[in-house]
């Protein structure tokens, strides 16, 4: 990769995606403890998807000749006030990731890195879907 600044930002995004996976995995544990297997299964799929997102960036960095550098993950929350609280936190997490992707895209524009822009466009589209899915799930939990 030409831009060290962009490489560092992409490496940081790998961490954020894995942090999301870790947070959702903690929600799986919470839902299992609360005897809510359907919610646990839903959140497990979200966790697995976040790992796939991290690996998409990981592989992109490698394909572009960059060096992936992994950083430590934050400890996720262990408990939640309610199932709704967990889903609301998941929505906030997705909104945070969307904002980070937008910043990355802006940096790729500034650095005139066209392959990274194309790759990030996939993430921009994906985040629209992610926010909708989690938002819909939170609304359903709230109605229940």
Short mmCIF file of N, CA, C and O in Angstrom, two decimals, residues 19-86:
data_model
loop_
_atom_site.label_atom_id
_atom_site.label_comp_id
_atom_site.label_asym_id
_atom_site.label_seq_id
_atom_site.Cartn_x
_atom_site.Cartn_y
_atom_site.Cartn_z
N UNK A 19 -13.68 -6.04 17.58
CA UNK A 19 -14.32 -5.56 18.82
C UNK A 19 -15.83 -5.75 18.74
O UNK A 19 -16.47 -6.15 19.72
N UNK A 20 -16.41 -5.45 17.58
CA UNK A 20 -17.85 -5.65 17.40
C UNK A 20 -18.20 -7.12 17.56
O UNK A 20 -19.18 -7.47 18.24
N UNK A 21 -17.42 -7.98 16.93
CA UNK A 21 -17.68 -9.42 17.04
C UNK A 21 -17.62 -9.86 18.50
O UNK A 21 -18.46 -10.65 18.97
N UNK A 22 -16.65 -9.36 19.22
CA UNK A 22 -16.45 -9.70 20.63
C UNK A 22 -17.63 -9.21 21.48
O UNK A 22 -18.12 -9.92 22.37
N UNK A 23 -18.09 -8.00 21.19
CA UNK A 23 -19.24 -7.45 21.90
C UNK A 23 -20.48 -8.28 21.64
O UNK A 23 -21.23 -8.61 22.57
N UNK A 24 -20.70 -8.65 20.38
CA UNK A 24 -21.87 -9.46 20.06
C UNK A 24 -21.77 -10.85 20.69
O UNK A 24 -22.77 -11.41 21.12
N UNK A 25 -20.57 -11.37 20.78
CA UNK A 25 -20.38 -12.66 21.44
C UNK A 25 -20.73 -12.56 22.93
O UNK A 25 -21.32 -13.48 23.51
N UNK A 26 -20.41 -11.43 23.54
CA UNK A 26 -20.80 -11.21 24.93
C UNK A 26 -22.32 -11.16 25.06
O UNK A 26 -22.89 -11.65 26.05
N UNK A 27 -22.97 -10.58 24.05
CA UNK A 27 -24.44 -10.55 24.06
C UNK A 27 -25.01 -11.96 23.91
O UNK A 27 -26.04 -12.28 24.52
N UNK A 28 -24.33 -12.81 23.14
CA UNK A 28 -24.75 -14.21 23.03
C UNK A 28 -24.75 -14.85 24.41
O UNK A 28 -25.73 -15.51 24.81
N UNK A 29 -23.68 -14.64 25.16
CA UNK A 29 -23.58 -15.21 26.51
C UNK A 29 -24.71 -14.69 27.40
O UNK A 29 -25.31 -15.45 28.16
N UNK A 30 -24.99 -13.40 27.30
CA UNK A 30 -26.08 -12.81 28.08
C UNK A 30 -27.42 -13.45 27.71
O UNK A 30 -28.20 -13.85 28.59
N UNK A 31 -27.70 -13.54 26.41
CA UNK A 31 -28.98 -14.12 25.98
C UNK A 31 -29.10 -15.59 26.37
O UNK A 31 -30.18 -16.04 26.74
N UNK A 32 -28.01 -16.32 26.29
CA UNK A 32 -28.03 -17.72 26.73
C UNK A 32 -28.36 -17.79 28.22
O UNK A 32 -29.18 -18.62 28.64
N UNK A 33 -27.74 -16.95 29.00
CA UNK A 33 -27.99 -16.93 30.45
C UNK A 33 -29.45 -16.58 30.74
O UNK A 33 -30.04 -17.09 31.70
N UNK A 34 -30.04 -15.73 29.91
CA UNK A 34 -31.43 -15.30 30.10
C UNK A 34 -32.43 -16.29 29.49
O UNK A 34 -33.63 -16.03 29.47
N UNK A 35 -31.92 -17.41 28.95
CA UNK A 35 -32.75 -18.42 28.31
C UNK A 35 -33.52 -17.84 27.11
O UNK A 35 -34.73 -18.06 26.97
N UNK A 36 -32.79 -17.11 26.29
CA UNK A 36 -33.34 -16.52 25.07
C UNK A 36 -32.53 -17.04 23.88
O UNK A 36 -31.75 -16.31 23.27
N UNK A 37 -32.70 -18.33 23.55
CA UNK A 37 -31.86 -18.94 22.52
C UNK A 37 -32.02 -18.33 21.14
O UNK A 37 -31.06 -18.29 20.37
N UNK A 38 -33.19 -17.85 20.79
CA UNK A 38 -33.38 -17.22 19.48
C UNK A 38 -32.56 -15.94 19.36
O UNK A 38 -31.92 -15.70 18.33
N UNK A 39 -32.57 -15.14 20.40
CA UNK A 39 -31.78 -13.91 20.40
C UNK A 39 -30.29 -14.23 20.40
O UNK A 39 -29.50 -13.56 19.74
N UNK A 40 -29.92 -15.27 21.14
CA UNK A 40 -28.52 -15.69 21.18
C UNK A 40 -28.07 -16.13 19.79
O UNK A 40 -26.98 -15.75 19.34
N UNK A 41 -28.89 -16.88 19.11
CA UNK A 41 -28.55 -17.36 17.76
C UNK A 41 -28.42 -16.18 16.79
O UNK A 41 -27.49 -16.12 15.99
N UNK A 42 -29.35 -15.22 16.89
CA UNK A 42 -29.31 -14.03 16.03
C UNK A 42 -28.02 -13.26 16.25
O UNK A 42 -27.34 -12.86 15.30
N UNK A 43 -27.65 -13.08 17.52
CA UNK A 43 -26.45 -12.31 17.84
C UNK A 43 -25.18 -13.09 17.46
O UNK A 43 -24.18 -12.50 17.08
N UNK A 44 -25.24 -14.43 17.52
CA UNK A 44 -24.09 -15.24 17.10
C UNK A 44 -23.82 -15.02 15.60
O UNK A 44 -22.66 -14.89 15.18
N UNK A 45 -24.88 -14.96 14.82
CA UNK A 45 -24.70 -14.69 13.39
C UNK A 45 -24.10 -13.32 13.16
O UNK A 45 -23.25 -13.14 12.28
N UNK A 46 -24.51 -12.34 13.97
CA UNK A 46 -23.93 -10.99 13.86
C UNK A 46 -22.44 -11.02 14.20
O UNK A 46 -21.63 -10.41 13.51
N UNK A 47 -22.09 -11.75 15.24
CA UNK A 47 -20.69 -11.86 15.64
C UNK A 47 -19.86 -12.48 14.52
O UNK A 47 -18.78 -11.99 14.18
N UNK A 48 -20.37 -13.56 13.94
CA UNK A 48 -19.65 -14.23 12.85
C UNK A 48 -19.50 -13.31 11.64
O UNK A 48 -18.44 -13.30 10.99
N UNK A 49 -20.52 -12.53 11.36
CA UNK A 49 -20.45 -11.60 10.24
C UNK A 49 -19.39 -10.53 10.46
O UNK A 49 -18.68 -10.13 9.53
N UNK A 50 -19.25 -10.07 11.70
CA UNK A 50 -18.23 -9.06 12.00
C UNK A 50 -16.82 -9.64 11.82
O UNK A 50 -15.92 -8.94 11.35
N UNK A 51 -16.64 -10.90 12.16
CA UNK A 51 -15.34 -11.54 11.92
C UNK A 51 -15.08 -11.60 10.41
O UNK A 51 -13.95 -11.33 9.96
N UNK A 52 -16.10 -11.92 9.63
CA UNK A 52 -15.95 -11.92 8.17
C UNK A 52 -15.56 -10.54 7.65
O UNK A 52 -14.72 -10.42 6.75
N UNK A 53 -16.16 -9.50 8.23
CA UNK A 53 -15.80 -8.14 7.82
C UNK A 53 -14.33 -7.84 8.14
O UNK A 53 -13.62 -7.26 7.31
N UNK A 54 -13.91 -8.24 9.33
CA UNK A 54 -12.51 -8.02 9.71
C UNK A 54 -11.58 -8.75 8.74
O UNK A 54 -10.56 -8.19 8.30
N UNK A 55 -11.95 -9.96 8.39
CA UNK A 55 -11.10 -10.75 7.48
C UNK A 55 -11.10 -10.18 6.06
O UNK A 55 -10.10 -10.31 5.35
N UNK A 56 -12.18 -9.56 5.66
CA UNK A 56 -12.22 -8.92 4.34
C UNK A 56 -11.17 -7.80 4.27
O UNK A 56 -10.43 -7.69 3.29
N UNK A 57 -11.09 -7.00 5.32
CA UNK A 57 -10.08 -5.93 5.37
C UNK A 57 -8.69 -6.53 5.54
O UNK A 57 -7.73 -6.10 4.89
N UNK A 58 -8.56 -7.52 6.40
CA UNK A 58 -7.29 -8.22 6.64
C UNK A 58 -6.72 -8.72 5.31
O UNK A 58 -5.56 -8.48 4.97
N UNK A 59 -7.55 -9.43 4.54
CA UNK A 59 -7.10 -9.97 3.25
C UNK A 59 -6.81 -8.87 2.24
O UNK A 59 -5.87 -8.99 1.44
N UNK A 60 -7.58 -7.80 2.28
CA UNK A 60 -7.35 -6.67 1.38
C UNK A 60 -5.97 -6.05 1.65
O UNK A 60 -5.22 -5.77 0.71
N UNK A 61 -5.66 -5.86 2.91
CA UNK A 61 -4.35 -5.31 3.27
C UNK A 61 -3.24 -6.21 2.72
O UNK A 61 -2.29 -5.74 2.09
N UNK A 62 -3.37 -7.50 2.96
CA UNK A 62 -2.36 -8.45 2.46
C UNK A 62 -2.27 -8.43 0.93
O UNK A 62 -1.17 -8.45 0.38
N UNK A 63 -3.43 -8.41 0.26
CA UNK A 63 -3.43 -8.39 -1.20
C UNK A 63 -2.76 -7.15 -1.77
O UNK A 63 -2.21 -7.19 -2.87
N UNK A 64 -2.78 -6.05 -1.02
CA UNK A 64 -2.18 -4.80 -1.49
C UNK A 64 -0.73 -4.66 -1.04
O UNK A 64 -0.12 -3.62 -1.22
N UNK A 65 -0.19 -5.70 -0.43
CA UNK A 65 1.22 -5.65 -0.02
C UNK A 65 1.45 -4.95 1.29
O UNK A 65 2.59 -4.62 1.63
N UNK A 66 0.38 -4.73 2.06
CA UNK A 66 0.52 -4.10 3.37
C UNK A 66 0.79 -5.13 4.44
O UNK A 66 0.74 -6.34 4.19
N UNK A 67 1.05 -4.67 5.62
CA UNK A 67 1.32 -5.55 6.77
C UNK A 67 0.19 -5.39 7.77
O UNK A 67 -0.07 -4.29 8.25
N UNK A 68 -0.49 -6.48 8.05
CA UNK A 68 -1.53 -6.47 9.07
C UNK A 68 -0.86 -6.48 10.43
O UNK A 68 0.02 -7.30 10.68
N UNK A 69 -1.28 -5.55 11.28
CA UNK A 69 -0.79 -5.47 12.65
C UNK A 69 -2.01 -5.50 13.55
O UNK A 69 -2.86 -4.61 13.50
N UNK A 70 -2.12 -6.56 14.36
CA UNK A 70 -3.27 -6.72 15.23
C UNK A 70 -3.01 -6.07 16.58
O UNK A 70 -1.91 -6.18 17.13
N UNK A 71 -4.03 -5.41 17.09
CA UNK A 71 -3.96 -4.76 18.38
C UNK A 71 -4.90 -5.47 19.34
O UNK A 71 -5.78 -6.23 18.91
N UNK A 72 -4.75 -5.23 20.62
CA UNK A 72 -5.60 -5.88 21.61
C UNK A 72 -7.04 -5.42 21.54
O UNK A 72 -7.33 -4.30 21.13
N UNK A 73 -7.95 -6.30 21.95
CA UNK A 73 -9.36 -5.98 21.96
C UNK A 73 -9.78 -5.47 23.33
O UNK A 73 -9.21 -5.87 24.35
N UNK A 74 -10.78 -4.62 23.32
CA UNK A 74 -11.35 -4.11 24.57
C UNK A 74 -12.23 -5.20 25.19
O UNK A 74 -12.84 -5.99 24.48
N UNK A 75 -12.32 -5.19 26.50
CA UNK A 75 -13.21 -6.13 27.17
C UNK A 75 -14.65 -5.67 26.88
O UNK A 75 -15.00 -4.52 27.12
N UNK A 76 -15.49 -6.59 26.39
CA UNK A 76 -16.87 -6.19 26.09
C UNK A 76 -17.70 -6.12 27.37
O UNK A 76 -17.31 -6.68 28.40
N UNK A 77 -18.85 -5.45 27.29
CA UNK A 77 -19.73 -5.45 28.48
C UNK A 77 -20.18 -6.88 28.78
O UNK A 77 -20.34 -7.69 27.87
N UNK A 78 -20.36 -7.16 30.05
CA UNK A 78 -20.76 -8.51 30.47
C UNK A 78 -22.25 -8.63 30.70
O UNK A 78 -22.82 -9.71 30.53
N UNK A 79 -22.86 -7.56 31.13
CA UNK A 79 -24.28 -7.61 31.46
C UNK A 79 -25.00 -6.47 30.76
O UNK A 79 -24.39 -5.47 30.35
N UNK A 80 -26.29 -6.64 30.65
CA UNK A 80 -27.15 -5.65 30.01
C UNK A 80 -28.39 -5.51 30.87
O UNK A 80 -28.79 -6.44 31.57
N UNK A 81 -29.02 -4.34 30.85
CA UNK A 81 -30.20 -4.08 31.67
C UNK A 81 -31.38 -4.96 31.24
O UNK A 81 -32.21 -5.34 32.06
N UNK A 82 -31.41 -5.24 29.93
CA UNK A 82 -32.53 -5.99 29.38
C UNK A 82 -32.16 -6.42 27.97
O UNK A 82 -31.17 -5.93 27.40
N UNK A 83 -32.94 -7.31 27.35
CA UNK A 83 -32.69 -7.64 25.95
C UNK A 83 -32.74 -6.39 25.06
O UNK A 83 -31.92 -6.23 24.16
N UNK A 84 -33.67 -5.50 25.35
CA UNK A 84 -33.76 -4.26 24.56
C UNK A 84 -32.48 -3.44 24.69
O UNK A 84 -31.97 -2.92 23.70
N UNK A 85 -31.94 -3.36 25.90
CA UNK A 85 -30.69 -2.63 26.11
C UNK A 85 -29.56 -3.22 25.25
O UNK A 85 -28.79 -2.48 24.64
N UNK A 86 -29.50 -4.54 25.17
CA UNK A 86 -28.46 -5.18 24.35
C UNK A 86 -28.64 -4.81 22.88
O UNK A 86 -27.66 -4.45 22.20
#
